[in-house]
Coordinates of C-alpha atoms in Angstrom, one line a residue:
Chain A
M19 CA 0.0 0.0 0.0
S20 CA 1.4 3.4 -1.0
L21 CA 1.6 6.4 1.3
V22 CA -1.3 8.1 -0.5
A23 CA -3.4 5.0 -0.3
F24 CA -2.5 4.5 3.3
L25 CA -3.4 8.1 4.3
G26 CA -6.5 7.8 2.2
A27 CA -7.5 4.7 4.2
I28 CA -6.8 6.5 7.5
E29 CA -8.8 9.6 6.4
I30 CA -11.9 7.6 5.2
G31 CA -11.6 5.4 8.3
L32 CA -11.6 8.4 10.6
V33 CA -14.6 9.9 8.8
F34 CA -16.4 6.6 9.1
G35 CA -15.3 6.6 12.7
L36 CA -18.1 9.1 13.3
V37 CA -20.5 6.4 11.8
G38 CA -18.9 4.0 14.3
L39 CA -19.6 6.4 17.2
G40 CA -23.2 6.8 16.0
V41 CA -23.8 3.1 15.7
F42 CA -22.1 2.5 19.1
L43 CA -24.6 4.9 20.6
S44 CA -27.7 3.3 19.1
F45 CA -26.6 -0.3 19.0
R46 CA -24.5 -0.7 22.1
V47 CA -25.7 2.1 24.5
L48 CA -29.4 2.1 23.6
N49 CA -29.5 -1.5 22.4
F50 CA -31.5 -0.2 19.4
P51 CA -30.5 -1.9 16.1
D52 CA -30.8 1.1 13.8
L53 CA -30.7 0.8 10.0
T54 CA -31.6 4.5 9.6
V55 CA -27.9 5.2 9.1
D56 CA -28.0 3.8 5.5
G57 CA -30.2 6.8 4.8
S58 CA -28.8 9.5 7.2
F59 CA -25.3 9.1 5.8
P60 CA -26.3 10.2 2.3
L61 CA -28.7 12.7 3.9
G62 CA -25.8 14.5 5.5
A63 CA -24.0 14.5 2.2
A64 CA -27.1 15.7 0.3
V65 CA -28.0 18.5 2.7
S66 CA -24.5 19.9 3.0
G67 CA -23.8 19.4 -0.7
T68 CA -26.9 21.2 -1.8
I69 CA -26.3 24.1 0.5
I70 CA -22.7 24.4 -0.5
V71 CA -23.5 24.2 -4.3
A72 CA -26.1 26.9 -3.8
G73 CA -23.4 29.2 -2.4
G74 CA -23.9 28.6 1.4
N75 CA -21.2 28.5 4.0
A76 CA -19.7 25.0 4.4
Y77 CA -19.7 25.1 8.2
L78 CA -23.3 26.3 8.3
A79 CA -24.2 23.6 5.7
T80 CA -22.5 20.9 7.8
A81 CA -24.4 22.1 10.9
I82 CA -27.7 21.9 9.1
A83 CA -26.8 18.4 7.8
I84 CA -26.2 17.3 11.4
L85 CA -29.7 18.7 12.4
A86 CA -31.2 16.9 9.4
G87 CA -29.6 13.6 10.6
C88 CA -31.0 14.3 14.2
L89 CA -34.4 14.7 12.7
A90 CA -34.1 11.4 10.8
G91 CA -33.2 9.7 14.1
L92 CA -36.2 11.3 15.8
V93 CA -38.5 9.9 13.1
T94 CA -37.2 6.4 13.7
A95 CA -37.5 6.8 17.4
A96 CA -41.1 8.1 17.1
L97 CA -42.1 5.3 14.8
N98 CA -40.8 2.9 17.4
L99 CA -41.9 4.5 20.7
R100 CA -45.1 6.3 19.7
F101 CA -46.5 3.9 17.1
R102 CA -45.0 0.7 18.5
I103 CA -43.4 -0.4 15.3
L104 CA -40.5 -2.9 15.9
H105 CA -37.2 -0.9 16.0
L106 CA -35.6 -2.8 13.1
L107 CA -38.7 -2.2 10.9
A108 CA -39.1 1.5 12.0
S109 CA -35.5 2.2 11.0
I110 CA -35.9 0.4 7.7
L111 CA -39.0 2.6 7.0
T112 CA -37.1 5.8 7.7
M113 CA -34.1 4.5 5.6
I114 CA -36.2 3.9 2.5
A115 CA -38.1 7.1 2.9
L116 CA -34.8 9.0 3.1
Y117 CA -33.8 7.6 -0.3
S118 CA -36.6 9.6 -1.9
I119 CA -36.0 12.5 0.3
N120 CA -32.4 12.6 -0.6
L121 CA -33.3 12.6 -4.3
R122 CA -35.7 15.5 -3.6
I123 CA -33.0 17.5 -1.7
M124 CA -30.4 17.1 -4.4
G125 CA -32.9 17.3 -7.3
K126 CA -30.9 14.6 -9.0
P127 CA -29.1 11.3 -8.0
N128 CA -25.6 12.7 -8.1
L129 CA -24.4 16.1 -6.9
A130 CA -20.9 17.3 -7.7
I131 CA -19.1 19.3 -5.0
L132 CA -15.8 19.5 -6.8
N133 CA -14.1 23.0 -6.8
E134 CA -16.5 24.4 -4.1
A135 CA -15.5 26.0 -0.8
T136 CA -15.7 23.2 1.8
V137 CA -15.0 22.8 5.5
L138 CA -11.3 22.3 4.5
T139 CA -11.0 25.6 2.6
P140 CA -10.1 27.8 5.6
F141 CA -7.1 25.5 6.3
Q142 CA -5.8 25.1 2.7
G143 CA -3.7 28.2 2.9
L144 CA -1.6 26.9 5.8
G145 CA 1.0 25.2 3.5
L146 CA -0.1 21.7 4.3
S147 CA -1.0 19.6 1.2
N148 CA -4.4 18.0 0.9
L149 CA -2.8 14.6 1.3
Y150 CA -2.0 15.4 5.0
L151 CA -4.6 18.0 5.6
R152 CA -7.6 15.8 5.0
P153 CA -6.6 13.0 7.4
I154 CA -5.5 15.4 10.1
Y155 CA -8.8 17.3 9.8
A156 CA -10.8 14.1 9.9
G157 CA -8.8 13.0 12.9
V158 CA -9.2 16.2 14.9
V159 CA -13.0 16.3 14.2
T160 CA -13.5 12.7 15.1
L161 CA -11.4 12.8 18.2
I162 CA -13.2 15.9 19.5
V163 CA -16.6 14.2 18.9
A164 CA -15.4 11.0 20.5
L165 CA -14.2 12.9 23.6
L166 CA -17.4 14.8 23.8
L167 CA -19.3 11.6 23.6
V168 CA -17.2 10.0 26.4
R169 CA -17.8 13.1 28.5
F170 CA -21.6 12.9 27.8
L171 CA -21.8 9.3 28.7
A172 CA -20.2 10.0 32.1
S173 CA -22.8 12.8 32.8
D174 CA -26.0 12.2 34.7
M175 CA -27.9 12.2 31.4
G176 CA -25.5 9.9 29.8
L177 CA -25.7 7.5 32.7
A178 CA -29.5 7.6 32.4
M179 CA -29.1 6.8 28.7
R180 CA -26.9 3.8 29.4
A181 CA -29.4 2.6 32.0
T182 CA -32.1 2.9 29.4
G183 CA -30.3 0.6 27.1
A184 CA -29.0 -1.8 29.7
N185 CA -32.3 -2.4 31.6
P186 CA -35.2 -0.2 30.6
R187 CA -37.6 -1.5 33.3
M188 CA -35.1 -0.8 36.1
A189 CA -34.3 2.6 34.5
R190 CA -38.0 3.6 34.6
A191 CA -38.2 2.4 38.2
Q192 CA -35.4 4.8 39.0
G193 CA -37.4 7.6 37.6
I194 CA -35.6 7.8 34.2
D195 CA -37.7 8.9 31.3
T196 CA -36.5 6.1 29.0
A197 CA -38.5 7.4 26.0
A198 CA -36.8 10.8 26.2
M199 CA -33.4 9.1 26.4
T200 CA -34.2 7.0 23.3
Y201 CA -35.3 10.1 21.4
L202 CA -32.1 11.9 22.4
G203 CA -29.8 9.0 21.8
M204 CA -31.2 8.3 18.3
A205 CA -31.0 12.0 17.4
I206 CA -27.4 12.2 18.4
S207 CA -26.5 8.9 16.7
N208 CA -28.0 9.9 13.4
G209 CA -26.6 13.4 13.7
L210 CA -23.1 12.0 14.0
V211 CA -23.7 9.7 10.9
A212 CA -25.0 12.7 8.9
L213 CA -21.9 14.7 10.0
A214 CA -19.8 11.8 8.6
G215 CA -21.8 11.9 5.4
A216 CA -21.3 15.7 5.1
L217 CA -17.5 15.4 5.6
F218 CA -17.2 12.4 3.2
A219 CA -19.0 14.3 0.5
Q220 CA -17.0 17.4 0.9
M221 CA -13.6 15.6 1.0
N222 CA -14.4 13.4 -2.0
G223 CA -16.2 15.8 -4.2
F224 CA -19.6 14.3 -4.6
A225 CA -22.9 13.3 -2.9
D226 CA -24.6 10.4 -4.4
V227 CA -28.0 8.8 -3.6
A228 CA -26.2 5.4 -3.5
L229 CA -23.7 6.7 -0.9
G230 CA -25.5 5.0 2.0
T231 CA -25.0 1.5 0.7
G232 CA -23.8 -0.7 3.5
T233 CA -23.2 2.1 6.0
I234 CA -24.7 0.0 8.8
V235 CA -22.3 -2.8 8.0
V236 CA -19.3 -0.5 8.1
G237 CA -20.5 1.0 11.4
L238 CA -21.1 -2.3 13.0
A239 CA -17.7 -3.6 11.8
A240 CA -16.1 -0.5 13.3
V241 CA -17.8 -1.1 16.7
I242 CA -17.1 -4.8 16.8
V243 CA -13.6 -4.7 15.5
G244 CA -12.9 -1.9 18.0
E245 CA -14.3 -4.1 20.9
A246 CA -12.2 -7.0 19.7
I247 CA -8.9 -5.0 19.5
I248 CA -9.2 -2.4 22.2
G249 CA -11.8 -4.0 24.5
T250 CA -14.6 -2.6 26.6
R251 CA -12.9 -2.0 29.9
S252 CA -13.8 1.6 30.2
V253 CA -16.2 3.8 28.2
M254 CA -13.2 5.9 27.0
L255 CA -11.5 2.8 25.5
W256 CA -14.8 1.5 24.1
V257 CA -15.6 4.7 22.3
L258 CA -12.0 5.2 21.0
G259 CA -12.1 1.6 19.9
C260 CA -15.0 2.4 17.5
V261 CA -12.8 5.0 15.8
I262 CA -9.8 2.6 15.7
G263 CA -12.1 -0.2 14.5
S264 CA -13.2 2.0 11.6
V265 CA -9.7 2.8 10.6
V266 CA -8.7 -0.9 10.8
Y267 CA -11.7 -1.7 8.6
R268 CA -10.5 0.8 6.0
I269 CA -7.0 -0.5 6.1
A270 CA -8.5 -4.0 5.5
V271 CA -10.3 -2.6 2.4
G272 CA -7.0 -1.0 1.3
L273 CA -5.2 -4.4 1.7
A274 CA -8.0 -6.1 -0.2
L275 CA -7.5 -3.6 -3.0
N276 CA -3.9 -4.8 -3.2
S277 CA -4.8 -8.5 -3.2
S278 CA -4.0 -8.9 -6.9
A279 CA -0.5 -9.7 -5.6
L280 CA -2.1 -12.8 -4.1
G281 CA -3.7 -13.7 -7.5
L282 CA -7.1 -12.4 -6.6
N283 CA -9.4 -10.4 -8.9
A284 CA -11.1 -7.0 -8.4
S285 CA -14.4 -8.9 -8.1
D286 CA -13.1 -10.6 -4.9
L287 CA -12.9 -7.3 -3.0
N288 CA -15.9 -7.7 -0.7
L289 CA -14.9 -11.3 0.1
V290 CA -11.3 -10.3 0.9
T291 CA -12.5 -7.4 3.1
A292 CA -14.8 -9.7 5.0
V293 CA -12.0 -12.3 5.5
L294 CA -9.6 -9.6 6.8
V295 CA -12.2 -8.2 9.2
A296 CA -13.0 -11.7 10.3
I297 CA -9.3 -12.3 11.1
A298 CA -9.2 -9.1 13.1
L299 CA -12.2 -10.4 15.1
I300 CA -10.9 -13.9 15.5
L301 CA -7.3 -13.2 16.5
P302 CA -7.9 -11.6 19.9
G303 CA -10.5 -14.2 21.0
A304 CA -8.9 -16.1 23.9
R305 CA -10.4 -19.5 23.6
N306 CA -10.6 -19.6 19.8
P307 CA -9.1 -22.8 18.2
L308 CA -7.4 -20.9 15.4
R309 CA -5.9 -18.5 17.9
T310 CA -4.7 -21.3 20.1
L311 CA -3.2 -22.9 17.1
L312 CA -1.4 -19.7 16.1
A313 CA -0.2 -19.2 19.7
G314 CA 1.1 -22.8 19.7
R315 CA 3.1 -22.1 16.5
N316 CA 4.4 -18.9 18.0
A317 CA 5.8 -20.8 20.9
T318 CA 7.9 -22.9 18.5
G319 CA 9.2 -19.7 16.8
K320 CA 7.3 -20.2 13.6
S321 CA 5.6 -17.3 12.0
P322 CA 1.8 -17.4 11.9
S323 CA 0.0 -17.2 8.6
Chain B
M1 CA -4.6 -12.0 28.5
K2 CA -1.0 -12.3 27.6
R3 CA -1.6 -14.9 25.0
S4 CA -4.3 -12.9 23.3
R5 CA -1.8 -10.0 23.0
W6 CA 0.7 -12.2 21.3
G7 CA -2.0 -13.3 18.8
L8 CA -2.8 -9.7 18.1
M9 CA 0.8 -8.8 17.5
A10 CA 1.3 -11.7 15.3
G11 CA -1.7 -10.7 13.3
A12 CA -0.4 -7.1 13.1
A13 CA 2.9 -8.4 11.8
A14 CA 1.2 -10.5 9.2
L15 CA -0.8 -7.5 8.0
A16 CA 2.4 -5.4 7.9
A17 CA 4.1 -8.1 5.9
L18 CA 1.2 -8.0 3.5
V19 CA 1.4 -4.2 3.2
L20 CA 5.1 -4.2 2.5
G21 CA 4.8 -7.2 0.2
A22 CA 2.2 -5.5 -2.0
Y23 CA 4.4 -2.4 -2.0
Q24 CA 7.4 -4.2 -3.3
V25 CA 5.6 -6.2 -6.0
R26 CA 5.1 -3.1 -8.1
A27 CA 7.2 -3.2 -11.2
S28 CA 8.8 -0.1 -12.5
D29 CA 9.1 -0.1 -16.3
P30 CA 5.8 -0.8 -18.1
V31 CA 3.2 1.9 -18.7
L32 CA 0.8 1.7 -15.8
I33 CA -2.9 2.3 -16.7
A34 CA -5.3 2.2 -13.8
V35 CA -8.9 1.6 -14.5
T36 CA -11.8 1.7 -12.1
A37 CA -15.6 1.3 -12.2
I38 CA -18.3 1.8 -9.6
V39 CA -19.7 -1.7 -10.2
D40 CA -19.2 -4.8 -12.3
H41 CA -21.7 -4.6 -15.1
P42 CA -21.7 -6.0 -18.7
A43 CA -21.6 -2.5 -20.4
L44 CA -19.0 -1.1 -18.0
N45 CA -16.8 -4.2 -18.3
A46 CA -17.1 -3.9 -22.1
V47 CA -15.8 -0.3 -21.8
R48 CA -12.8 -1.6 -19.8
D49 CA -12.1 -4.4 -22.3
G50 CA -12.3 -1.9 -25.2
V51 CA -9.8 0.4 -23.5
R52 CA -7.3 -2.5 -23.0
D53 CA -7.8 -3.8 -26.6
E54 CA -7.2 -0.3 -28.1
L55 CA -4.0 0.1 -26.0
E56 CA -2.8 -3.3 -27.2
A57 CA -3.7 -2.5 -30.8
E58 CA -1.5 0.7 -30.5
G59 CA 1.4 -1.4 -29.3
Y60 CA 1.1 -1.1 -25.6
Q61 CA 1.1 -4.8 -24.8
G62 CA 2.8 -7.6 -23.0
D63 CA 5.6 -6.4 -20.7
G64 CA 5.0 -2.8 -22.0
L65 CA 1.6 -2.5 -20.4
N66 CA 0.6 -2.8 -16.7
F67 CA -3.2 -2.7 -16.9
V68 CA -4.8 -2.7 -13.4
Y69 CA -8.5 -2.7 -12.7
E70 CA -10.5 -2.2 -9.5
S71 CA -14.3 -2.4 -9.0
A72 CA -15.9 -0.5 -6.1
Q73 CA -18.6 -3.2 -6.0
G74 CA -21.3 -0.7 -5.9
N75 CA -19.9 1.2 -2.9
P76 CA -19.0 4.9 -3.4
S77 CA -16.8 5.0 -0.3
T78 CA -14.8 2.2 -1.7
A79 CA -14.6 4.2 -5.0
A80 CA -13.0 7.0 -3.0
Q81 CA -10.5 4.6 -1.5
I82 CA -9.7 3.1 -4.9
A83 CA -9.0 6.7 -6.2
R84 CA -6.5 7.2 -3.4
K85 CA -4.8 3.9 -4.1
F86 CA -4.4 4.7 -7.8
V87 CA -3.1 8.2 -7.1
G88 CA -0.5 6.6 -4.7
E89 CA 0.7 4.3 -7.5
N90 CA 1.3 7.3 -9.8
P91 CA 0.1 5.7 -13.1
A92 CA 0.5 7.2 -16.5
V93 CA -3.2 7.6 -16.9
I94 CA -6.2 6.9 -14.6
V95 CA -9.4 5.8 -16.5
P96 CA -12.5 6.1 -14.2
I97 CA -15.6 4.5 -15.7
S98 CA -19.0 6.0 -14.5
T99 CA -19.8 9.3 -12.7
P100 CA -19.1 8.6 -9.0
S101 CA -15.8 6.8 -9.8
A102 CA -14.7 9.8 -12.0
Q103 CA -15.6 12.4 -9.3
A104 CA -13.7 10.4 -6.7
V105 CA -10.6 10.3 -8.9
V106 CA -10.8 14.0 -9.9
A107 CA -11.1 14.9 -6.2
A108 CA -8.0 12.9 -5.4
T109 CA -5.5 14.2 -8.0
Q110 CA -4.6 17.5 -9.7
D111 CA -1.5 16.1 -11.4
I112 CA -2.1 12.6 -12.8
P113 CA -3.8 12.6 -16.2
V114 CA -7.5 11.4 -15.9
V115 CA -9.5 10.1 -18.9
F116 CA -13.0 9.5 -17.7
T117 CA -15.5 7.5 -19.7
A118 CA -19.2 6.3 -19.6
V119 CA -20.1 9.6 -17.9
T120 CA -23.5 10.9 -19.2
D121 CA -23.0 14.6 -18.4
P122 CA -19.4 15.6 -17.6
L123 CA -20.4 19.3 -17.1
D124 CA -23.1 18.6 -14.6
A125 CA -20.8 16.1 -12.8
K126 CA -18.3 19.0 -12.7
L127 CA -15.5 16.8 -14.1
V128 CA -14.7 19.6 -16.6
S129 CA -15.9 23.2 -16.9
N130 CA -15.5 23.3 -20.7
M131 CA -16.2 20.5 -23.0
Q132 CA -14.0 21.9 -25.9
K133 CA -11.0 22.8 -23.8
P134 CA -11.2 21.1 -20.4
G135 CA -7.9 22.5 -19.0
G136 CA -6.0 20.9 -16.1
N137 CA -5.4 17.1 -16.0
V138 CA -8.8 15.9 -17.0
T139 CA -10.5 14.9 -20.2
G140 CA -12.7 12.0 -21.4
M141 CA -15.8 11.0 -23.1
S142 CA -19.6 11.1 -22.5
D143 CA -21.8 8.2 -23.3
L144 CA -24.9 10.3 -23.7
A145 CA -27.2 8.4 -26.0
P146 CA -28.3 9.9 -29.3
V147 CA -31.8 10.5 -27.9
G148 CA -32.8 12.9 -30.8
K149 CA -31.8 10.3 -33.4
Q150 CA -33.7 7.6 -31.4
L151 CA -36.9 9.6 -31.2
A152 CA -36.6 10.5 -34.9
L153 CA -36.5 6.8 -35.7
I154 CA -39.8 6.3 -33.7
R155 CA -41.3 9.2 -35.7
E156 CA -40.2 7.6 -39.0
I157 CA -41.8 4.2 -38.0
L158 CA -44.9 5.6 -36.3
P159 CA -45.7 8.8 -38.3
N160 CA -49.0 9.3 -36.3
A161 CA -47.8 8.7 -32.8
K162 CA -48.4 11.6 -30.3
T163 CA -47.4 10.3 -26.8
I164 CA -44.4 8.2 -25.8
G165 CA -44.2 6.4 -22.4
M166 CA -40.7 6.3 -20.9
P167 CA -39.9 4.0 -17.9
Y168 CA -36.8 5.4 -16.1
N169 CA -35.1 5.1 -12.7
P170 CA -35.3 8.4 -10.7
G171 CA -32.3 7.2 -8.6
E172 CA -29.9 7.0 -11.5
A173 CA -28.2 10.2 -12.8
N174 CA -28.1 8.7 -16.3
G175 CA -31.8 7.8 -16.3
V176 CA -32.9 11.3 -15.2
A177 CA -30.6 13.1 -17.7
L178 CA -32.0 11.0 -20.5
M179 CA -35.5 11.5 -19.4
N180 CA -35.1 15.3 -19.4
L181 CA -33.4 15.2 -22.8
A182 CA -36.1 13.0 -24.3
K183 CA -38.7 15.5 -23.1
K184 CA -36.8 18.3 -24.8
E185 CA -36.0 16.4 -28.0
G186 CA -39.5 14.8 -28.1
A187 CA -41.2 18.2 -28.1
A188 CA -39.3 19.2 -31.2
L189 CA -40.7 16.1 -33.0
G190 CA -44.2 16.6 -31.7
F191 CA -44.1 14.0 -29.0
T192 CA -45.4 14.2 -25.5
V193 CA -43.3 12.1 -23.2
I194 CA -45.0 10.5 -20.2
E195 CA -42.8 9.4 -17.2
A196 CA -43.1 6.0 -15.6
P197 CA -40.7 5.9 -12.7
A198 CA -39.3 2.6 -11.4
V199 CA -36.9 2.6 -8.5
K200 CA -36.3 -1.2 -8.3
S201 CA -36.1 -3.8 -11.1
S202 CA -39.2 -5.3 -9.6
D203 CA -41.1 -2.1 -10.2
V204 CA -40.5 -2.0 -13.9
M205 CA -43.5 -4.2 -14.8
T206 CA -45.8 -1.9 -12.8
A207 CA -44.3 1.2 -14.4
A208 CA -44.8 -0.2 -17.9
Q209 CA -48.4 -1.3 -17.1
S210 CA -49.1 2.3 -15.9
L211 CA -48.6 3.4 -19.5
I212 CA -51.3 1.1 -21.0
G213 CA -54.0 3.2 -22.8
K214 CA -52.0 6.4 -22.4
V215 CA -49.3 6.1 -25.0
D216 CA -48.7 5.3 -28.6
A217 CA -45.2 3.8 -28.0
I218 CA -42.8 2.9 -25.2
Y219 CA -39.2 4.1 -25.3
V220 CA -36.6 2.6 -23.0
S221 CA -33.4 4.6 -22.9
T222 CA -30.0 3.3 -21.7
D223 CA -31.2 3.3 -18.1
N224 CA -29.5 0.4 -16.4
Q225 CA -32.4 -0.4 -14.1
I226 CA -35.0 -0.6 -16.9
V227 CA -32.7 -2.3 -19.4
S228 CA -32.1 -5.1 -16.8
A229 CA -35.8 -5.7 -16.6
F230 CA -36.4 -5.2 -20.3
A231 CA -38.4 -8.4 -20.8
S232 CA -41.2 -7.2 -18.6
V233 CA -41.6 -4.0 -20.8
V234 CA -41.7 -6.2 -23.9
K235 CA -44.4 -8.3 -22.4
V236 CA -46.5 -5.3 -21.7
G237 CA -45.9 -4.1 -25.3
V238 CA -46.9 -7.4 -26.9
D239 CA -49.9 -8.0 -24.7
N240 CA -51.3 -4.5 -25.3
Q241 CA -50.0 -3.9 -28.9
I242 CA -47.8 -1.0 -27.8
P243 CA -44.6 -0.8 -29.9
V244 CA -41.5 -0.8 -27.7
F245 CA -38.3 0.9 -28.8
A246 CA -34.9 0.9 -27.1
G247 CA -31.9 3.1 -26.8
D248 CA -29.3 0.3 -27.0
T249 CA -28.8 -2.1 -29.8
D250 CA -28.5 -5.1 -27.4
S251 CA -32.1 -4.7 -26.4
V252 CA -33.3 -5.3 -30.0
S253 CA -32.6 -9.0 -29.8
R254 CA -34.4 -9.0 -26.4
G255 CA -37.6 -7.8 -28.1
A256 CA -37.4 -4.1 -29.0
I257 CA -38.6 -3.2 -32.5
A258 CA -35.6 -1.1 -33.3
A259 CA -32.8 1.0 -31.8
I260 CA -30.1 3.4 -32.9
G261 CA -27.3 3.0 -30.4
F262 CA -23.7 2.3 -29.7
D263 CA -21.8 -0.7 -28.4
Y264 CA -20.1 0.0 -25.1
Y265 CA -17.1 -1.9 -26.4
D266 CA -16.7 0.8 -29.0
V267 CA -17.0 3.4 -26.3
G268 CA -14.0 1.7 -24.7
R269 CA -12.0 1.7 -27.9
Q270 CA -12.7 5.4 -28.4
T271 CA -11.6 6.1 -24.8
G272 CA -8.5 4.1 -25.4
K273 CA -7.6 6.3 -28.4
I274 CA -7.7 9.4 -26.0
V275 CA -5.5 7.5 -23.5
V276 CA -3.0 6.8 -26.3
R277 CA -3.0 10.5 -27.2
V278 CA -2.2 11.4 -23.6
L279 CA 0.6 8.7 -23.5
K280 CA 2.1 10.2 -26.6
G281 CA 2.4 13.5 -24.8
E282 CA -0.7 15.5 -25.4
K283 CA -2.0 17.4 -22.3
P284 CA -5.5 16.1 -21.2
G285 CA -6.6 19.7 -20.7
D286 CA -6.1 20.3 -24.5
I287 CA -8.2 17.4 -25.7
A288 CA -11.9 18.1 -26.1
V289 CA -14.4 15.9 -24.3
Q290 CA -15.9 13.6 -26.9
G291 CA -19.3 12.0 -27.5
V292 CA -19.7 8.5 -29.0
D293 CA -18.8 8.4 -32.7
T294 CA -20.2 5.1 -33.9
V295 CA -23.9 4.6 -33.8
Q296 CA -25.7 1.7 -35.5
L297 CA -29.3 0.8 -36.4
F298 CA -30.7 -2.6 -35.4
V299 CA -34.2 -3.7 -36.3
N300 CA -36.4 -6.7 -35.2
P301 CA -39.2 -7.3 -37.7
G302 CA -40.6 -10.2 -35.6
A303 CA -41.0 -8.0 -32.6
A304 CA -42.6 -5.3 -34.8
K305 CA -45.2 -7.8 -36.1
A306 CA -45.9 -9.0 -32.5
M307 CA -46.6 -5.4 -31.5
G308 CA -48.7 -4.7 -34.6
V309 CA -46.3 -2.5 -36.4
T310 CA -44.6 -2.7 -39.8
I311 CA -41.1 -1.3 -40.2
P312 CA -40.9 0.9 -43.4
D313 CA -38.6 -0.3 -46.1
A314 CA -36.4 2.8 -45.9
V315 CA -35.6 1.9 -42.3
M316 CA -35.0 -1.8 -43.1
Q317 CA -32.5 -0.9 -45.8
R318 CA -30.5 1.3 -43.5
A319 CA -30.3 -1.3 -40.7
K320 CA -26.8 -2.5 -39.8
Q321 CA -28.4 -5.7 -38.4
V322 CA -31.8 -7.3 -38.8
V323 CA -32.6 -9.5 -35.8
Q324 CA -34.9 -12.4 -36.6

């Protein structure tokens, strides 16, 4: 993998780290499997892209994109809480509705954001090439968001949210408004995903209605790979693990793109990515037969793989 | 705990070895041409093969050519990552096939020559700001279908037709662009174009049925979604005696009455010619963005009969191919 490809993987991984944080909040904290993200990611791209192309300020556009994402999360939460639709189905409904809404917002399926002033523009005069600027920017934003999330989860309200996901009946008995916590958590979660969509679109020059394809898979992979590598010993590690998991996932995609050296074809990309992520999941597992085998070989000085 | 850490480190070492291994495998001498498409699809693959065959025909072959291809497998974020990978390998030319792949590549490099292809509207996609003199490191070709010629063909075969139904996918840039163009070009020929949107392949039948009784003909442009479910449109046409016309010649053997169109392999060959010009030293920014040169007329008299239409002799005589 070349330096450009490696930095590209880091950058895209950090942007998708925000998706990982959003999915962590819904899936792990609230225990709410949320497929809305497949719609709220392109929603963030569509909203920010449309405002930017119309001449709006990129930061304002990104803020509005986050609000749009929050709204999408609230819709899913309302379908689930108020109308008693199963959470998985409620989120699928919002997701497919967002497909049409995203087409409406952009007015067409693909919106070019090439050569427009983006969130990166104010930093482009600092003498740092885009090659380094983009991953650094993505890293700073994602790190700030991750630390704010850690801070939030340690607050009274954050603890109430965690209690809501862990044991809703007990939480209600303690006087926690679990419905309000679910609304809030789903809004924050999808707001983060929309932020990721907005940043991705601005850094890569386009918003596309197909941009959401597989977002939930990438988000879940980030959360689970992070848990496997970093662990869940503290909320801080758990949250940072989501970001690291996302970067690891992107490096896996990057490696899969280089798999022609192993005699594989371009059409094998998804398979190779899945295998690499599976390896990342399997390796740290303590009582796993493959890992035991590898550890045994290690003891005799032979290299694994 | 300790054992799991060892496993992790061993895994990391294996990954690192793979990274370095892939890095060192790269050869230095042959001309590196990097091609990428958003998805594996017969037409897009034909473009890729056309590009390679044209390069080989021009003498870039064997050890002299390192032709690499990556598919994003339908995922735009993978397309962005492929763009970074290619830029890092510093190829002689990058050839992105389709709009999102082209945008990702153009966003990733200002230096490496880019020759995009199979992009319907390069201006709207902001790949270039001027079709005649693109400037910078980017040129390429549009696969915009000859919609005007196709509608004129319908006019020639059906002199009295007033309304044309057009199934299309509102989620595909290509489909929407062709829809808008058909409305504009159709008006000039005295046609009213009626939309029949279909978001999924399974919606195409319903979309076609919605046109029954409202239209004198059905016209299917080169919209991937509709073309993939073309059989259901033909069925509606035969059952209700509505003539069905296509925008691509492949669909004629699948039951369309006639089509004026191009072969995506030829689009690839023409793209390859632009790549060769860049390899020979021309600046991409000085090469005008091209449309497809070669269009051909295919007719299917059997399908015409099944839909209650006779193809005029003048059209039959011009046909490049008569499908039985």
